[in-house]
XYZ file of C-alpha atoms in Angstrom:
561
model
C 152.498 125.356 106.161
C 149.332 124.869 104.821
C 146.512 123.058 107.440
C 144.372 120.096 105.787
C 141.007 120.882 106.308
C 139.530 117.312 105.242
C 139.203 115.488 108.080
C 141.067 111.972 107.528
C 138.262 109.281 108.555
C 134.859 109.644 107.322
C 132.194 112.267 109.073
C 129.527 110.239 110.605
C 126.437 112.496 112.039
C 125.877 110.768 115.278
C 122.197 109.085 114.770
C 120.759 110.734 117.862
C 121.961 113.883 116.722
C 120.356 113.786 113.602
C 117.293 113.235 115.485
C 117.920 116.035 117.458
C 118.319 118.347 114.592
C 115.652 116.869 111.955
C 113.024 115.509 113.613
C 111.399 112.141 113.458
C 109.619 112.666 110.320
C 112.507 113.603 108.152
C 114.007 110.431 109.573
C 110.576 108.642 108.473
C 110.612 109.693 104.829
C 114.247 109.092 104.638
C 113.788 105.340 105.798
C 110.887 105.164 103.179
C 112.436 106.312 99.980
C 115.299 103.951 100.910
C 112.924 100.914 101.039
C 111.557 102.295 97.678
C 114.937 102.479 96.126
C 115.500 99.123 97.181
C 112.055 97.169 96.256
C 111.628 98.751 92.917
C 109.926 96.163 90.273
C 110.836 93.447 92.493
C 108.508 94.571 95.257
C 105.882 93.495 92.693
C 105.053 90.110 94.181
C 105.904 86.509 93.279
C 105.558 85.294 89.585
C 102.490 82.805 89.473
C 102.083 79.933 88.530
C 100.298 77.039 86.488
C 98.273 74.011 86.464
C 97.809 70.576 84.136
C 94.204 71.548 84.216
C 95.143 75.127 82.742
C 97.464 74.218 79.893
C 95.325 71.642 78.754
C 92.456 73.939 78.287
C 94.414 76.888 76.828
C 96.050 74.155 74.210
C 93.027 72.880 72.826
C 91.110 75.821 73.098
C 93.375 76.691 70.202
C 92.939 74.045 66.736
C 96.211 74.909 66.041
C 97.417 74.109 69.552
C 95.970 71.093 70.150
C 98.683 68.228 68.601
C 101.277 69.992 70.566
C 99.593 69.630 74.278
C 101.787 66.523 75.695
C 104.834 69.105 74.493
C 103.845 71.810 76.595
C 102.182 69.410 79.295
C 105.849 67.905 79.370
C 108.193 71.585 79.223
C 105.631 72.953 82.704
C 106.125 70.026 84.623
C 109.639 69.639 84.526
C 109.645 73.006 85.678
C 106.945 72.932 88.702
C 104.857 74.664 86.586
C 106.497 78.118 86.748
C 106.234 80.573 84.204
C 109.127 80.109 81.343
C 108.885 83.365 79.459
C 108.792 85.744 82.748
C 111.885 86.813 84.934
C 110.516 89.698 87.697
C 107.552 89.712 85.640
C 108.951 91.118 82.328
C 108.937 89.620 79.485
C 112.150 87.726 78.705
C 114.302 88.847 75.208
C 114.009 85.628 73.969
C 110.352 85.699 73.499
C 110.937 88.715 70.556
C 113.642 86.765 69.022
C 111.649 83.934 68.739
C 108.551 85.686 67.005
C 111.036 87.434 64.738
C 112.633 84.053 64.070
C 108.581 83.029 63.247
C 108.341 85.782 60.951
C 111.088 84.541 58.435
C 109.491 80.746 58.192
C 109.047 81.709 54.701
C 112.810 81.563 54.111
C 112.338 77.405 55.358
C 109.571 76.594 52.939
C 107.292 76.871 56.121
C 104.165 79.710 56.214
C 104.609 82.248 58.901
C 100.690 82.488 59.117
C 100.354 79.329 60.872
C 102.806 79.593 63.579
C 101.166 83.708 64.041
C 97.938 82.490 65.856
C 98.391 84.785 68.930
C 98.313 88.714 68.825
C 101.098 88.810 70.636
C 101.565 92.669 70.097
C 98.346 93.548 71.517
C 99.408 91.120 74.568
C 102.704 92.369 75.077
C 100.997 95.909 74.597
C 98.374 95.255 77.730
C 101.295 93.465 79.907
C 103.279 96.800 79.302
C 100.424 99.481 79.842
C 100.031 97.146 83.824
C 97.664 96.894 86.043
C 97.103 97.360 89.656
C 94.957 94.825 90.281
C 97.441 91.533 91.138
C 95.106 88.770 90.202
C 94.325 90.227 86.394
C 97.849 90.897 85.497
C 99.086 87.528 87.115
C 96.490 86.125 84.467
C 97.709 88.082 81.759
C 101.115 86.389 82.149
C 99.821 83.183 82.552
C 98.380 83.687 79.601
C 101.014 85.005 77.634
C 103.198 82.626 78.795
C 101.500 79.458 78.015
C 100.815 81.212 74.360
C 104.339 81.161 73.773
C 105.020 78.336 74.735
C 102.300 76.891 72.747
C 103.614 79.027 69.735
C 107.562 77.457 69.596
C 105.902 73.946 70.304
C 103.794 74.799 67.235
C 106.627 76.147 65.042
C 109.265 73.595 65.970
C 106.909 70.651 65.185
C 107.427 71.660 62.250
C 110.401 72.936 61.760
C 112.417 70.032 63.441
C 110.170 66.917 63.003
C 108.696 68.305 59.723
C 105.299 68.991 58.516
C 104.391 66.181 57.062
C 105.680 63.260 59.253
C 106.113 59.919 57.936
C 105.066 57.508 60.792
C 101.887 59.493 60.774
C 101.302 58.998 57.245
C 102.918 55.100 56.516
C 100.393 54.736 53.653
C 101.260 57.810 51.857
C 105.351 58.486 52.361
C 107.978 55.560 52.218
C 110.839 56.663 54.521
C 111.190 53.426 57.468
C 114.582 55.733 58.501
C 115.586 55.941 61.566
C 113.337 58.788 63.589
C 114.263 61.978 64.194
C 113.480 61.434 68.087
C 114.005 65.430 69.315
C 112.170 66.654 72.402
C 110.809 69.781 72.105
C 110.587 70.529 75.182
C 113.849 70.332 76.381
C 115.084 72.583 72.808
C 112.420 74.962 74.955
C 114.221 75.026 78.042
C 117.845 75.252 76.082
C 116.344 78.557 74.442
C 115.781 79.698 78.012
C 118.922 79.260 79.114
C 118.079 76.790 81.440
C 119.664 73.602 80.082
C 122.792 73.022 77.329
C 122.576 71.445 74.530
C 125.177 70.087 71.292
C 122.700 71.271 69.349
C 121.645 74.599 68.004
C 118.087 74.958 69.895
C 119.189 78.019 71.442
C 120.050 79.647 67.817
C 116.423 78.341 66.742
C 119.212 76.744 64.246
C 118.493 73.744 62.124
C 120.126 70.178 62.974
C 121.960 69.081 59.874
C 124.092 71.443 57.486
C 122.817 69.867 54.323
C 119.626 71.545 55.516
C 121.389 74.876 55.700
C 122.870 74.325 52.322
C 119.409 73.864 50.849
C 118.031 77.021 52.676
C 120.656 78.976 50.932
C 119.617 77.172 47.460
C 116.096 78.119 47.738
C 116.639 82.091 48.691
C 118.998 81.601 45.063
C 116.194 80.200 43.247
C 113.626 82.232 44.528
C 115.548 85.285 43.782
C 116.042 84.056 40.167
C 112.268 83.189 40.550
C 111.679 86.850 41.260
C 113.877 88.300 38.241
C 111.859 86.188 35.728
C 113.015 83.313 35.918
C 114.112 82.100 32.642
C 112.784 80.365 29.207
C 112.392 76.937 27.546
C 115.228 76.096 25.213
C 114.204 75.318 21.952
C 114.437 71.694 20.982
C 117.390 72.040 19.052
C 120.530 69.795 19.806
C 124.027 72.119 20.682
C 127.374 71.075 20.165
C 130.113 72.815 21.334
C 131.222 75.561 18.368
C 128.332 75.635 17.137
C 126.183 78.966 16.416
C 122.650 80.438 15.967
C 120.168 81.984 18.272
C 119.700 78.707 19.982
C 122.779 79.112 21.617
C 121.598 83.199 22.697
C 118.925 81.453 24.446
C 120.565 78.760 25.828
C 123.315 81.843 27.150
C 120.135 83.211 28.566
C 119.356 80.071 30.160
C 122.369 79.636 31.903
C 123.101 83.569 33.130
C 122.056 82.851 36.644
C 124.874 80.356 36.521
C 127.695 81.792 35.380
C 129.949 84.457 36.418
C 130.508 86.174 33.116
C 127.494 84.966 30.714
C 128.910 86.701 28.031
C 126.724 87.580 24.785
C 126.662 86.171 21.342
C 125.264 83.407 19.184
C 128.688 80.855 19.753
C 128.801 78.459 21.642
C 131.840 79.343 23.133
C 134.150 77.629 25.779
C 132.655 79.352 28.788
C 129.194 78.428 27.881
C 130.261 75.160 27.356
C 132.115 74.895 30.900
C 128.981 76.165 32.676
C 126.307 72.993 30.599
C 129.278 70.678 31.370
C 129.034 72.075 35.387
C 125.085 71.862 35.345
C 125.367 68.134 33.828
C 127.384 67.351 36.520
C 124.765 68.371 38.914
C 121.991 66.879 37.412
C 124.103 63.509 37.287
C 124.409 63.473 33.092
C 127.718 62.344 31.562
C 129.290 66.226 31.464
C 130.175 66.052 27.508
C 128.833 69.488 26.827
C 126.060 68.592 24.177
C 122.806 70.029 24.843
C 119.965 67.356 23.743
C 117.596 64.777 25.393
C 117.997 64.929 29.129
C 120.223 67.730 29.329
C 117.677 69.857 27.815
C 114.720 68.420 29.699
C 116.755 69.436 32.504
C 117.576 73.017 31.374
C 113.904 73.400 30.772
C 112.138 72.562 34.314
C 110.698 75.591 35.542
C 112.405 77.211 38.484
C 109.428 77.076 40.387
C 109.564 73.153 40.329
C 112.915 73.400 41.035
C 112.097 75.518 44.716
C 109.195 72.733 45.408
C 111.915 70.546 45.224
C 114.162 72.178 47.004
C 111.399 72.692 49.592
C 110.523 69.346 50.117
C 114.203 68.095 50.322
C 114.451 70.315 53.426
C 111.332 68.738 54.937
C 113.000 65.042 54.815
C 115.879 66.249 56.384
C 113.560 67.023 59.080
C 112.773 63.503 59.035
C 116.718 62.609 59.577
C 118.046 61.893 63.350
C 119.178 64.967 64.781
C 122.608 63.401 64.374
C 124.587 60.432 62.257
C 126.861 58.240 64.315
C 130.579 58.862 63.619
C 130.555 55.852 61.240
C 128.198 54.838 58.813
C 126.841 54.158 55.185
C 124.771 56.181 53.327
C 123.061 55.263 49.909
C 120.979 58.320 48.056
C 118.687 55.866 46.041
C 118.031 58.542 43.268
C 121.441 59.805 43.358
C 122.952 56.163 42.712
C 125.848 56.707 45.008
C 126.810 54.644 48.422
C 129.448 56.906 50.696
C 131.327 55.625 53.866
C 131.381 58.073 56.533
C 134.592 57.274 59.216
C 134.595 59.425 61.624
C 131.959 62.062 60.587
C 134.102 61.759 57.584
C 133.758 60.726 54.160
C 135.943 58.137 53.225
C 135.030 56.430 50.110
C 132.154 56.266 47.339
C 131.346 54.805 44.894
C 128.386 53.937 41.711
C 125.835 52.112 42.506
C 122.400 50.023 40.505
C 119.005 50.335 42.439
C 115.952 48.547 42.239
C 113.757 49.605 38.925
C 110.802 51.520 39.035
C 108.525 48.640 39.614
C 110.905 47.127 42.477
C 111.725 49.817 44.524
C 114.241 49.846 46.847
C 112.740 50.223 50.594
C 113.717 54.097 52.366
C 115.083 52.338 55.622
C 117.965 51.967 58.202
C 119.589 48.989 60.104
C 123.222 47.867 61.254
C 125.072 45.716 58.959
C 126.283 42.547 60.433
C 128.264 40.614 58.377
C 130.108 40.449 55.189
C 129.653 37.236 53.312
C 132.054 36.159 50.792
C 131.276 33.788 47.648
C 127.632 33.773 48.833
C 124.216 31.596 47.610
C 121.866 33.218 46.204
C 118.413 32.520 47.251
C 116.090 32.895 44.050
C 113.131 35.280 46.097
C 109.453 33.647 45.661
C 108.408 36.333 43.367
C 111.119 35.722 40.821
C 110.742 32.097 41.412
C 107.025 31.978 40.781
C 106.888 34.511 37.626
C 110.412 33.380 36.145
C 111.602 30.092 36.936
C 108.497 27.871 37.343
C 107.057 28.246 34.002
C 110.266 26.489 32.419
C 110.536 24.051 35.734
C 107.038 23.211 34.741
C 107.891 21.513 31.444
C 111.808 20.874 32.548
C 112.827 20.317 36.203
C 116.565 20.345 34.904
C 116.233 23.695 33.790
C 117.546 24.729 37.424
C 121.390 22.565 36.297
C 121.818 24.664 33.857
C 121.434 27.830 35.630
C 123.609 26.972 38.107
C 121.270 26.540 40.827
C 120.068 24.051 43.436
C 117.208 23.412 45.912
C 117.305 22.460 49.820
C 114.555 22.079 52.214
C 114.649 24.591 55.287
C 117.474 22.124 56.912
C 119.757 22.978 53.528
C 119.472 19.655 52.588
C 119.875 18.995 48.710
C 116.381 18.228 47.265
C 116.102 16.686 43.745
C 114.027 19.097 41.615
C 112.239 16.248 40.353
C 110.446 15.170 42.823
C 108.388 19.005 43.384
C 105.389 20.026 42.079
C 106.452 23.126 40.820
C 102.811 23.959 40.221
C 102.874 24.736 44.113
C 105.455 27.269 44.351
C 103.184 30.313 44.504
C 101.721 28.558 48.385
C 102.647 30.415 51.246
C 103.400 27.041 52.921
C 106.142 26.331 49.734
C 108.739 24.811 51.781
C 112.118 24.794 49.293
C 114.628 27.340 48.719
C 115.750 27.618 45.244
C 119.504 29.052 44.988
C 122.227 29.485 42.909
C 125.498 28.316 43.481
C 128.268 30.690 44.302
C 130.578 31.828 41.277
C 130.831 33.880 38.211
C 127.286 33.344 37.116
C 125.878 34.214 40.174
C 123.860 37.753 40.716
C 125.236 38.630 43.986
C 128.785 38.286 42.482
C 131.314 37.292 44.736
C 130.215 39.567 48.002
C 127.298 40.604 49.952
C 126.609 42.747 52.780
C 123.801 42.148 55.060
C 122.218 44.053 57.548
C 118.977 41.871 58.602
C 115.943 43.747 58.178
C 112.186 42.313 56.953
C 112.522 43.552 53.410
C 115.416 41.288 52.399
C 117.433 44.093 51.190
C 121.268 44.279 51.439
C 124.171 45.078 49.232
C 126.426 43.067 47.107
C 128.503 42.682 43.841
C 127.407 42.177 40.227
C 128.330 40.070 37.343
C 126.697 43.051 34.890
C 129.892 45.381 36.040
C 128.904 47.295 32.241
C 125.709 48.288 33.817
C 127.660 51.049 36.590
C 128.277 53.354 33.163
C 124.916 54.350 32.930
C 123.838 57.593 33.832
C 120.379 56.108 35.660
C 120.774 52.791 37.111
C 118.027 51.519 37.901
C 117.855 47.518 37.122
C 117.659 45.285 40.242
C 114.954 44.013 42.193
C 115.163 45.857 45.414
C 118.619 45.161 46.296
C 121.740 47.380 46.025
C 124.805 46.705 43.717
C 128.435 48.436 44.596
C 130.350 49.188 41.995
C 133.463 47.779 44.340
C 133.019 45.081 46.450
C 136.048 43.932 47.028
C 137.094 47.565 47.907
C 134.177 47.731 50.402
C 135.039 44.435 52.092
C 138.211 44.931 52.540
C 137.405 48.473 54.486
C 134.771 47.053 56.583
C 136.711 43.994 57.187
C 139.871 45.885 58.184
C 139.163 45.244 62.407
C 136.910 42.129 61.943
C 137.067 39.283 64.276
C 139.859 36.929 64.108
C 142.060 39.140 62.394
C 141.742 41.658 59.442
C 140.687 40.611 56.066
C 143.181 41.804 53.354
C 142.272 42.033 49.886
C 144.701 38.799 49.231
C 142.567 37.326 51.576
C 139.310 38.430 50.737
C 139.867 37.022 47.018
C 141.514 33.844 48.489
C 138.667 33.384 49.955
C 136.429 33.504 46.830
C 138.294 31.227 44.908
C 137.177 28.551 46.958
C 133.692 28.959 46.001
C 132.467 28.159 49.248
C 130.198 30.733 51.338
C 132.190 32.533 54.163
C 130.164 34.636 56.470
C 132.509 36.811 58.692
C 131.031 39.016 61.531
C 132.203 42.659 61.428
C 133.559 43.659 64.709
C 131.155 45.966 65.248
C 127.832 46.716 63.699
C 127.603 49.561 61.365
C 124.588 51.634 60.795
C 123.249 51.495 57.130
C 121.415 54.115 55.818
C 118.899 53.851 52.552
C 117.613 57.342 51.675
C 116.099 59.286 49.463
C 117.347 62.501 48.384
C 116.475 64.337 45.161
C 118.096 68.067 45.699
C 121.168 68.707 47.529
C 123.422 71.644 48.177
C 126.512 72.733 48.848
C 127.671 76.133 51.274
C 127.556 78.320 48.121
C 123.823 77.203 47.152
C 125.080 75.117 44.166
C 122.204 72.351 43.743
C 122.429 68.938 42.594
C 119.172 67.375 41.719
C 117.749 63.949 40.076
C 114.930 62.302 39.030
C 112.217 61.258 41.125
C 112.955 57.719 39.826
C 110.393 56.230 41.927
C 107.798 58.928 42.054
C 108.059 59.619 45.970
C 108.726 63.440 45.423
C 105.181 63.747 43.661
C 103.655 62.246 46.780
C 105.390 64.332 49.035
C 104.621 67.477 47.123
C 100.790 67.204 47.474
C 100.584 65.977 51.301
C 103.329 69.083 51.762
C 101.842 72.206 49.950
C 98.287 71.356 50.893
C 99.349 71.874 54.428
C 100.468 75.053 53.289
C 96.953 76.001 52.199
């Protein structure tokens, strides 16, 4: 039988033993490499700390710090003014990722050069080489930390609230939307880990998706940019079968575009399919003939097209970092309205804008009510330059138009007893309208959501005017191509009861205004979008009907400079 040598419980050296046998000085260096192994880095003293007084005078010590002080004022003392971009006095990982992040703002139509104000490498390079002394290196890291800080403020600015801001610049940029209200310096503390958030600070992501649609758009274009972009067609008209070498360089033209471009001088099916796909885009009827707009199209450079792009993704800067569930939506240059249930889309349809010289107001508000067979109140502009000349010489002129006048208790006035030659005053106290029915401009519905513009939707009489490609014709307002439609969907939970479409045109037979509360109030967006994407980096764009894109362009790219 073999013995077991190992004895069954632990061997523990009696301590006074060991002191016996080693001495007190082997027990002394024992006891002080364990305290060593045990303090390490962290016996390395306690992080420091900040001041108002310092930030303030590190941030606008800086030109390119300076806007951003009340940011980084705000992010220290929420946090007692401790150090954000330390743990144990190394450098946390999410101060690289955010300078590599910095490094790419090319690929968001932003310059990396203005957000790389701070050698950070030689910084980083000092912090790591240390220092004995306790007060210089504590001021190193103050140092680096508030730099960093004052670097994402600088960048996100930018990046999330956009370069050039419109409340900043209300002379220059028409957009009344809705603010994009984010605070920076909580998205700081969400990159730290030290707060969550819905939203993707942490992944120095964007906020909307439409924005990450046009990112991918512009690294297409630029790459096409890069290979040579391509050539102006020749101003020849192309139909569909027909041959020549303006059809090679139209195939030339549209190789960036097409799977298999294919070679030849016929204009074959595929070639066709892909001008039919790029009129869709750019909004054209999609009949395949290459000629007037289509080929104006085809023939903007691609670098215009990028500066497009570009300044698309800056005004979705501008856009609340997120819609409600439910709303409306109208892309002015687009000439579409979509309802959004849900964070869905539900229904779209055409609609007419207000011409070049009336533009329709960039804006949000709530809609309110829905009113059926409605007045229409003949605005003092149109009054003044269209009506009064003719109610000069013929105060009846307003019977045959269908139209009244009441005083500002809607009592009936008789147009003959005005001095039309008055109707320009400020202090003009009659409303000229026109009765509802079929010769009305409103049409048989409006939608209103109050605001000081005196801008709302409603339905048309000119129903032939939807066909157009660009509809631009009204004075400010917005026609839907279905009313009724519309109504009935916003109606469906109003007060009293749901509306049905029975209902609804019950309702307008009677020629009698009907104004019926929705149930809730529904935010109404007005915006003004020309480039959008989908995930693939297809691109839609339109005109700059209104010219706001040309504005944008030179406050954008000279801050680029």
């Amino acid at each position: 039988m073999k013995q077991n040598l190992l004895p069954e419980q632990p061997f523990h050296f009696p301590a006074k033993a060991l002191s016996r046998r080693l001495g007190p000085f082997f027990i002394l260096m024992i006891l002080v490499a364990g305290f060593s192994m045990h303090c390490g880095k962290k016996n390395r003293g306690p992080q420091p700390t900040l001041d108002s007084a310092y930030i303030v005078r590190y941030m606008e010590s800086e030109p390119a710090f300076r806007d951003q002080v009340i940011w980084a004022k705000n992010f220290y003392r929420e946090r007692n003014f401790k150090l954000g971009w330390f743990k144990d006095h190394e450098i946390r990982p999410e101060a690289e990722e955010m300078l590599a992040v910095i490094s790419k703002a090319a690929e968001e139509g932003l310059d990396p050069a203005d957000y790389q104000v701070v050698d950070f490498g030689e910084l980083f390079k000092q912090h790591r080489k240390g220092t004995r002394d306790t007060s210089k290196r504590n001021a190193l890291e103050r140092r680096i930390d508030v730099a960093l800080s004052a670097t994402y403020f600088n960048w996100a600015s930018d990046y999330y609230r956009g370069l050039v801001i419109p409340r900043e610049n209300p002379d220059l940029i028409d957009w009344d939307v809705k603010r994009n209200k984010i605070k920076l310096h909580k998205a700081l503390a969400t990159i730290l880990k030290e707060r969550e958030s819905k939203y993707g600070y942490a992944e120095f992501s964007p906020l909307h998706e439409e924005y990450s649609h046009l990112k991918t758009a512009l690294a297409r274009y630029r790459k096409i940019e890069a290979e040579g972009g391509w050539s102006s067609l020749p101003a020849v008209t192309l139909k569909p079968g027909d041959q020549g070498p303006g059809v090679a360089a139209l195939r030339q033209r549209m190789k960036y575009f097409m799977a298999e471009p294919g070679t030849g001088e016929r204009y074959d099916d595929a070639l066709v399919q892909a001008v039919k796909t790029f009129q869709k885009e750019n909004g054209l009827k999609p009949d395949g003939i290459v000629s007037g707009d289509t080929r104006r199209l085809l023939n903007v450079p691609v670098r215009e097209r990028i500066n497009q792009i570009i300044i698309n993704m800056e005004r979705w800067r501008w856009i609340p970092k997120s819609f409600e569930a439910d709303y409306i939506m109208v892309n002015i240059p687009e000439f579409r309205l979509k309802v959004v249930q849900d964070s869905q889309e539900v229904m779209s349809m055409r609609v007419i804008v207000g011409k070049e010289l009336n533009n329709t107001p960039i804006f949000s508000d709530k809609m309110e009510y829905v009113v059926l067979s409605p007045y229409w109140n003949i605005p003092q502009t149109i009054l003044v330059k269209e009506l009064v000349p003719n109610l000069l010489r013929d105060p009846g002129y307003l019977s045959r138009l269908d139209m009244e006048v009441i005083d500002a208790n809607k009592n009936l006035i008789d147009p003959y007893s005005i001095d039309w030659s008055t109707a320009a005053d400020k202090n003009f106290r009659y409303i000229v309208r026109r009765r509802p029915g079929p010769k009305n401009d409103l049409g048989d519905v409006k939608f209103i959501f109050p605001n000081v513009d005196n801008i709302y939707l409603h339905d048309t009489p000119n129903d032939e005017l939807f066909n157009q490609d660009k509809r631009g014709f009204s004075h400010g307002c917005v026609r839907v191509e279905e009313p009724i439609k519309l109504a009935e969907y916003l109606l469906r939970n109003a007060r009293g009861g749901a509306w049905s479409r029975e209902r609804i045109l019950e309702q307008i037979r009677k020629r009698e205004e009907k104004f019926v509360p929705l149930k809730e109030k529904l935010p109404v967006y007005l915006v003004y979008f020309t480039a959008w994407a989908d995930e693939k980096g297809n691109v839609h764009f339109r005109d700059d009907i209104y010219g706001h894109d040309r504005v944008l362009k030179k406050q954008y790219f000279a801050r680029l400079k």
